[in-house]
Backbone as a ProteinNet text record, in pm:
[ID]
protein_1_A
[PRIMARY]
MKTLIYAFWFATLLLCACSAPAQQRQTKGILGPADLKKLIPQDYFFAGLTASVQPGMNAGVRFLNGKVLLVALVNTSGYSTAIQQKYQALFISDSRLNVEGSELPPGAYGCGFSSGKFIVMNVAADDIVSVSAHRDEKLQHAVPLKFVEQEGSYRFYAGKNFVTLRAE
[TERTIARY]
81.2	0	86.2	195.4	285.4	350.9	386.5	448.7	353.7	227.3	126.3	111	112.6	101.5	224.4	344.3	466.8	464.9	418.8	410.2	313.1	199.3	101	162.1	229.3	289.7	402.3	479.8	587.2	529.6	423.8	360.2	300.6	237.6	179.7	288.8	397.4	509.2	572.5	588.9	645.6	555	426.3	329.9	335.2	340.7	349	478.6	588.4	718.3	723.1	660.1	660.3	568.3	459.1	364.1	403.8	485.3	524.9	598.4	700.1	766	671.6	576.2	481.8	396.3	361	281.4	365	495.8	583.8	633.3	623.3	679.2	612.9	696.9	648.1	713.3	632.8	686.6	716.3	813.2	847.9	742.5	733.1	641.8	552.8	457.9	366.4	269.4	253.8	167.5	20.8	-60.3	-204.2	-274.2	-403.7	-481.6	-476.8	-477.1	-475.3	-343.7	-231.5	-101.4	-91.8	-137.2	-131.1	-215.1	-330.2	-417.7	-348.3	-268.9	-196.4	-76.6	-14.4	112.9	104.9	9.4	0.6	-57.4	10.5	-44.9	-166.9	-249.8	-367.9	-332.6	-230.8	-183.5	-32.3	21.3	164.7	219.9	324.6	389.7	489.8	479.1	571.2	571.3	688.9	706.9	625.5	627.4	564.1	414.1	352.6	209	181.7	63.4	20.4	-92.7	-73.1	-171.7	-237.8	-365.3	-434.5	-396.2	-387.2	-355.9	-487.6	-489.5	-612	-637.5	-750	-778.8	-780.4	-715.2	-716	-623.9	-563.3	-472.8	-329.6	-291.6	-159.7	-107	20.8	85.9	207.5	251.7	368.9	430	552.1	624.4	713	725.8	820.2	931.8	1055	1170.8	1219.3	1308	1364.6	1428.6	1485.4	1549.3	1448.2	1316.6	1211.7	1173.2	1247.1	1218.9	1103.5	1042.2	919.2	934.6	867.7	852.9	703.6	660.9	520.6	506.2	403.2	372.4	221.8	179.9	37	12.9	-92.3	-128.8	-175.5	-140.2	-180.1	-259.9	-337	-412.9	-319.9	-281	-184.3	-249.6	-377.5	-450.3	-395.6	-333.3	-281.4	-142.2	-79	58.8	66.5	182.4	204	200.9	177.3	173.2	306.8	416.9	550.1	567.7	519.2	530.7	429.9	307.5	204.5	247.8	328.7	371.2	456.1	527.6	614.8	586	501.2	468.1	328.1	320.4	191.9	169.8	278.1	264.3	370.8	337.6	438.4	519.5	641.3	733.6	817.2	786.2	852.6	921	1051	1126.3	1218.5	1223.3	1320.4	1437.7	1454.3	1564.9	1632.4	1760.5	1832.5	1782.6	1753.8	1698.6	1789.3	1781.6	1841.4	1724	1714.4	1605.1	1665.6	1648.1	1702	1850.2	1926.2	2069.8	2110.2	2016.1	2046.8	2017.5	2104.9	2089.1	2003.8	1911.8	1823.8	1831.1	1876.8	1883.6	1744.6	1734.1	1605.6	1554.1	1422.9	1367.8	1224.5	1172.9	1037.8	1049.6	984.4	999.8	864.5	867.4	757.9	807.5	717.6	761.7	654.4	694.4	599.3	664.6	581	625.1	591.9	691	669.8	766.6	714.9	796.5	893.2	843.7	926.7	1027	1017.5	1109.1	1032.3	1102.2	1053.6	1138.9	1073.4	1144	1110.8	1214.7	1198	1256.1	1176.5	1216.3	1216.9	1306.7	1301.9	1182	1155.9	1035.8	1039.7	1154.6	1165.2	1139.9	1104.7	1075.3	1199	1317	1439.4	1453.4	1484.5	1502.5	1622.3	1601.1	1706.4	1745.6	1646.7	1667.7	1578.1	1635.7	1559.1	1611.9	1528.7	1571	1468.5	1511.7	1419.2	1319.1	1194.3	1087.7	1060.8	999.3	959.4	808.1	760.4	615.2	578.6	479.1	433.7	301.2	309.7	189.2	105.8	167.8	96.1	12.6	31.4	-41.7	-190.3	-269	-411.7	-490	-469	-547.8	-456.2	-430.1	-344.8	-419.9	-353	-410.4	-323.1	-377	-299.4	-160.2	-149.7	-21.4	-20.2	92.6	107.1	251.9	284.1	415	397.5	495.8	499.6	637.8	641.1	768.6	830.4	963.6	1031.9	1176.2	1203.3	1338.7	1424.8	1382.5	1461.2	1445.1	1369.4	1342.4	1192.4	1151.4	1009.7	993.8	890.7	849.3	746	767.4	670.8	598.5	467.8	383.4	298.1	285	183.1	118	-0.6	-61.3	22.3	61.5	145.5	294.1	327.1	467.2	523.3	652	712.8	863.3	916.3	1059.8	1086.6	1207.2	1246.4	1332	1302	1378.3	1400.8	1500.4	1528.9	1594.7	1581.7	1643.6	1792.4	1872.1	2018.4	2055.5
-119.2	0	126.5	122.3	235.3	260.2	155.5	166.4	231.4	196.7	254.9	404.4	446	588.5	664.1	607.4	671	682.5	579.3	581	689.4	701.9	804.1	944.3	971.9	1102.8	1129.7	1029.8	1046	1079.6	1010.1	1035.9	1176.2	1218.8	1353	1458.7	1439.1	1532.5	1539.1	1425.8	1420.8	1491.7	1471.5	1537.5	1689.2	1736.7	1881.6	1939.3	1868.1	1915.5	1923	1831.2	1830.2	1936.7	1966	2062.2	2206.2	2231.4	2368.2	2439.1	2376.7	2446.3	2476.5	2391.8	2415.7	2538.1	2557	2673.9	2800.5	2792.1	2906.9	2946.8	2858.5	2883.5	3004.4	3096.1	3215	3220.3	3227.5	3225.7	3366.4	3375	3505.4	3545.5	3672.9	3723	3833.6	3869.1	3978	3932.1	4014	3979.1	3996.2	3905.6	3910.9	3994	4016.8	4099.7	4052.5	3922.5	3871.7	3908	3890.7	3927.2	4077.5	4154.5	4300	4349.3	4288.7	4329.1	4308.9	4201.9	4173.9	4267.3	4309.9	4380.9	4533.7	4587	4731.9	4799.2	4901.8	4971.8	5056	5087.1	5170.5	5318.3	5356.8	5494.7	5494	5608.4	5613.6	5749	5748.5	5871.5	5917	6044.4	6101.4	6252.5	6312.2	6457.1	6521.7	6460.2	6518.4	6498.7	6430.1	6405.2	6256.4	6216.6	6079.7	6083.6	6016.6	6014.2	5877.4	5875.8	5748.2	5686.1	5555	5479.9	5451.9	5472.8	5453.2	5303.4	5253.4	5109.9	5058.2	4944.8	4879.9	4942.3	5054.5	5122	5090	4963.4	4920.4	4809.6	4783	4675.9	4631.2	4510.7	4460.7	4343.7	4315.9	4205.6	4140.2	4008.1	3933.1	3887.6	3925.8	3893.6	3751.5	3704.8	3570.7	3549.4	3656.2	3645.3	3643.8	3647	3642.8	3779.1	3882.4	4018.1	4078.1	4182.5	4237.7	4386.8	4430.8	4572.2	4601.5	4703.4	4743	4887.7	4915.5	5050.7	5069.6	5185.4	5213.1	5362.9	5400.4	5541.4	5592.1	5718.2	5779.6	5907.1	5947.8	6071.3	6186.1	6269.8	6376.5	6512.1	6514.9	6641.7	6735.6	6688.4	6775.8	6829.7	6786.7	6825	6952.9	7017.7	7137.7	7099.3	7196.7	7173.4	7118.8	7168.1	7121.8	6972.3	6924.2	6781.2	6701.9	6753.1	6682.5	6657	6745.1	6729	6605.2	6562.1	6446.8	6329	6347.4	6240	6188	6067.1	6007	5875	5809	5673.2	5643.6	5550.4	5495.8	5393.5	5372.1	5282.7	5216.2	5090.7	5019.9	4895.6	4884.9	4768.7	4717.9	4586.7	4528.6	4467.6	4509.7	4464.3	4585	4575.1	4677.3	4668.3	4783.1	4785.2	4860.7	4820.4	4894.4	4952.6	5085.7	5154.4	5230.2	5178.7	5242.3	5275.9	5184.4	5204.7	5275.3	5328.1	5392.9	5297.2	5297.1	5206.8	5271.1	5191.7	5237.1	5135.8	5178.8	5083.8	5047.5	4938.3	4902.3	5017.4	5034.7	5140.1	5173.4	5273.9	5324.2	5463.2	5482.3	5604.3	5653.2	5770.5	5820.7	5824.9	5812.9	5815.7	5877.8	5908	5959.5	5985.5	6001.6	6037.4	6184.9	6263.2	6405.9	6458.6	6531.5	6596.7	6500.7	6380.3	6283.4	6211	6226.2	6162.2	6073.1	5972.6	5892.8	5933.4	5977.8	6032.4	5947.7	5910.1	5841.2	5932.6	5955.2	6045.9	5972.9	6015.1	5960.4	6019.5	5978.1	6023.1	6171.1	6235.5	6379.7	6456.4	6386.3	6441.8	6490.6	6439.1	6468.7	6368.2	6414.9	6325.1	6233.1	6103.9	6003.6	5950.6	5923.9	5876.3	5957.6	6004	6073	6024.2	5949.5	5890.8	5923	5918.3	5939.6	5825.7	5861.3	5762	5739	5627.5	5593	5604	5614.5	5621.3	5514.4	5434.6	5326.2	5366.5	5428.4	5475.3	5359.7	5242.5	5126.3	5054.9	5092.3	5028.5	5057.2	4952.3	4967	5009.5	4938.1	4961.7	5007.2	5136.5	5190.4	5186.2	5136.6	5131.6	5216	5255.1	5344	5289.8	5164.5	5104.8	4958.6	4915.2	4771.8	4738.4	4609.9	4557.6	4460.1	4457.7	4360.2	4296.5	4163.7	4093.1	4091.6	4110.2	4118.3	4071.4	3946	3889.6	3923.7	3882.9	3903.5	4039.6	4126.5	4257.5	4283.9	4399.1	4435	4576.3	4595.2	4730.3	4773.3	4891	4948.4	5059.9	5039.5	5134.3	5216.8	5344.7	5432.3	5496	5447.9	5488.3	5433.5	5519.3	5475.8	5501.1	5564.5	5589.3	5466.2	5438.6	5323.6	5342.5	5266.5	5250.1	5101.9	5061.4	4921.6	4910.4	4808.8	4788.4	4639.9	4612.4	4473.2	4472	4360.5	4343.3	4315.1	4368.9	4347.1	4231.9
0	0	0	83.9	89.8	-46.4	-114.7	-245.4	-344.9	-337.8	-426.2	-401.3	-275	-240.5	-292.1	-269.3	-318.8	-471.6	-537.4	-684.2	-730.8	-661.3	-696.3	-681.2	-568.6	-545.2	-645	-676.4	-774.6	-912.3	-952.2	-1082.2	-1086	-976.8	-969.5	-978.2	-904.4	-907	-1046.5	-1109.7	-1244.4	-1345	-1333.9	-1423.2	-1405.4	-1281.5	-1255.2	-1309.5	-1289.5	-1337.2	-1489.1	-1555.9	-1702.7	-1761.4	-1691.9	-1746.9	-1716.3	-1613.9	-1578.6	-1692.5	-1757.1	-1867.4	-1983.9	-2008.6	-2118.1	-2088.7	-1961.7	-1925	-1929.9	-1902.3	-1899.1	-2038.1	-2135.4	-2267.4	-2332	-2376.3	-2442.7	-2580.1	-2681.4	-2815.5	-2863.2	-2952.4	-3008.7	-3110.6	-3132.9	-3234.3	-3182	-3262.9	-3231.2	-3122.7	-3020.4	-2907.5	-2944	-2894	-2917.2	-2811.5	-2829.6	-2736.5	-2591.3	-2567	-2429.1	-2360.1	-2429.6	-2372.4	-2350.1	-2447.3	-2435	-2317.9	-2297.9	-2187.5	-2053.3	-2042.1	-1918.4	-1899.3	-2007.5	-1998.2	-2006.7	-2079.6	-2100.3	-1974.9	-1922.2	-1805.4	-1842.9	-1745.4	-1770.7	-1774.4	-1697.7	-1692.6	-1709.3	-1754.6	-1782	-1741.7	-1660	-1616	-1721.7	-1760.8	-1858.9	-1843.1	-1838.6	-1832.2	-1719.9	-1603.2	-1486	-1472.9	-1568.8	-1564.2	-1582.6	-1541.6	-1566.1	-1667.3	-1778.4	-1886.1	-1891.3	-1927.9	-1943.4	-2077.9	-2077.9	-2199.2	-2270.4	-2400.9	-2477.7	-2495.7	-2445.1	-2452.3	-2596.7	-2616.8	-2747.1	-2851.2	-2819.2	-2913.4	-2874.7	-2891	-2848.2	-2937.2	-2920.9	-2996.5	-2916.8	-2942.9	-2873.1	-2945.9	-2909.7	-2971.4	-2866.5	-2875	-2792.6	-2885.4	-2849.1	-2931.5	-2905.2	-2987.9	-2976.5	-2838.9	-2780.3	-2649.2	-2534.2	-2565.8	-2464.9	-2410.2	-2447.4	-2399.7	-2480.5	-2423.3	-2479.4	-2509.5	-2615.1	-2647.9	-2652.9	-2577	-2572.2	-2616.7	-2695	-2739.3	-2726.2	-2673.4	-2659.9	-2669.7	-2740.5	-2750.6	-2615.3	-2585.6	-2459.2	-2486.3	-2388.6	-2397	-2357.3	-2452	-2426.6	-2404.1	-2373.3	-2362.9	-2255.7	-2150.4	-2045.8	-2071.3	-2179.4	-2207.4	-2290.1	-2284.9	-2366.7	-2514.2	-2597.8	-2742.4	-2793.2	-2738.3	-2780.8	-2754.5	-2640.5	-2609.7	-2691.4	-2705.8	-2783.1	-2926.9	-2983.7	-3122.6	-3144.1	-3041	-3060.2	-2967.5	-2867.2	-2774.6	-2803.3	-2856.5	-2887.3	-2815.2	-2776.3	-2722.3	-2617.7	-2528.5	-2438.4	-2516.6	-2476.5	-2546.2	-2437.3	-2405	-2295.9	-2351.9	-2324.1	-2372.3	-2262.7	-2244.7	-2152.6	-2228.6	-2353.7	-2436.6	-2501.6	-2521.9	-2598.5	-2742.2	-2803.3	-2938.8	-3034.7	-3159.1	-3269.1	-3346.9	-3347.5	-3416.1	-3533.4	-3653.3	-3773.7	-3757.8	-3693.9	-3678.7	-3550	-3475	-3346.6	-3232.8	-3133.5	-3020.8	-2912.6	-2857.3	-2749.6	-2636	-2517	-2404.7	-2353.5	-2277	-2218.2	-2132.2	-2130.1	-2046.1	-2081.1	-2009.7	-2031.8	-2092.9	-2206.2	-2284	-2334.8	-2395.1	-2475.5	-2618.7	-2715.6	-2855.1	-2942.9	-3064.6	-3161	-3295	-3396.1	-3530.1	-3549.6	-3590.6	-3609.9	-3715.1	-3813	-3917	-3985.1	-4018.5	-4089	-4002.1	-3872.7	-3778.7	-3681.8	-3630.5	-3519	-3400.4	-3294.3	-3178.7	-3056.1	-2982	-2854.3	-2747.5	-2642.1	-2534.1	-2400.8	-2310.1	-2174.9	-2102.2	-1979.2	-1909.9	-1872.8	-1889.3	-1867.7	-1998	-2104.9	-2238.1	-2310.9	-2274.3	-2348.4	-2461.8	-2581.7	-2695.8	-2671.8	-2688.8	-2673.9	-2812	-2894.7	-3032.1	-3123.8	-3232.9	-3336.8	-3470.7	-3542.4	-3669.7	-3777.9	-3900.6	-4012.1	-4017.9	-4034.5	-4048	-4196.4	-4224.5	-4361.5	-4371.8	-4492.6	-4515.2	-4617.2	-4585.5	-4672.3	-4737.3	-4852.8	-4922.3	-4977.3	-4992.2	-5045.7	-4939.4	-4814.9	-4706.3	-4720.6	-4738.9	-4763.6	-4640.4	-4530.3	-4409.5	-4297	-4292.4	-4187.5	-4054.4	-3951.9	-3818.1	-3725.7	-3608.6	-3521.9	-3486.9	-3443	-3407.5	-3447.9	-3503.3	-3530.2	-3559.4	-3541.6	-3576.5	-3690.7	-3781.1	-3889.2	-3886.2	-3873.1	-3869.4	-4008.1	-4011.6	-4140.2	-4126.1	-4158.9	-4164.7	-4043.4	-3924	-3803.5	-3738.6	-3799.5	-3739.5	-3748.2	-3700.6	-3702.5	-3754.6	-3833	-3869.3	-3766.7	-3709.1	-3617	-3690.5	-3709.5	-3782.5	-3687.2	-3720.4	-3662.8	-3784.4	-3819.1	-3946.1	-4059.6	-4152.5	-4264.7	-4240.5	-4129	-4093.1	-4023.6	-4049.3	-3981.5	-3964.5	-3867.9	-3849.9	-3834.7	-3863.2	-3847.9	-3722.3	-3641.7	-3520.1	-3495.4	-3413.2	-3375.9	-3239.9	-3170.9	-3040.2	-3060.8	-2975.1	-2980.2	-2889.3
[MASK]
++++++++++++++++++++++++++++++++++++++++++++++++++++++++++++++++++++++++++++++++++++++++++++++++++++++++++++++++++++++++++++++++++++++++++++++++++++++++++++++++++++++++

């Protein structure tokens, strides 16, 4: 009887140990709505104010290294006109990124497309990265934010504007 109980506990322990990695496995690629709902904050601190994040206006990607990049549109109504011109979204990455050839360390930032540029700012609204953006006139259905995977990197779109980035 004791042997049967030990066998039962061993089998249960083995089953739990085998199923844990399957539950933890996170695949690389564009994040779906369920993942984004868990990861995107409801409010975001930037330039001395806290702005609400616009529900459903977000995108994210999990890189091959398991790290994540999240982007979400924010309500910038309380900000000065100068900040509103270039701050449209939160930009949070736990991976070092290459954005159109410029290096961006992991961190929490604000970002936006303005005057043909893609600008990433620290939370004090200082420009950290400013690179030329591209425009995809052939894009049929422009959406506020999205990622498109492309040969080891990702295009990050805001409308028809985009930049190419990849995890380092």
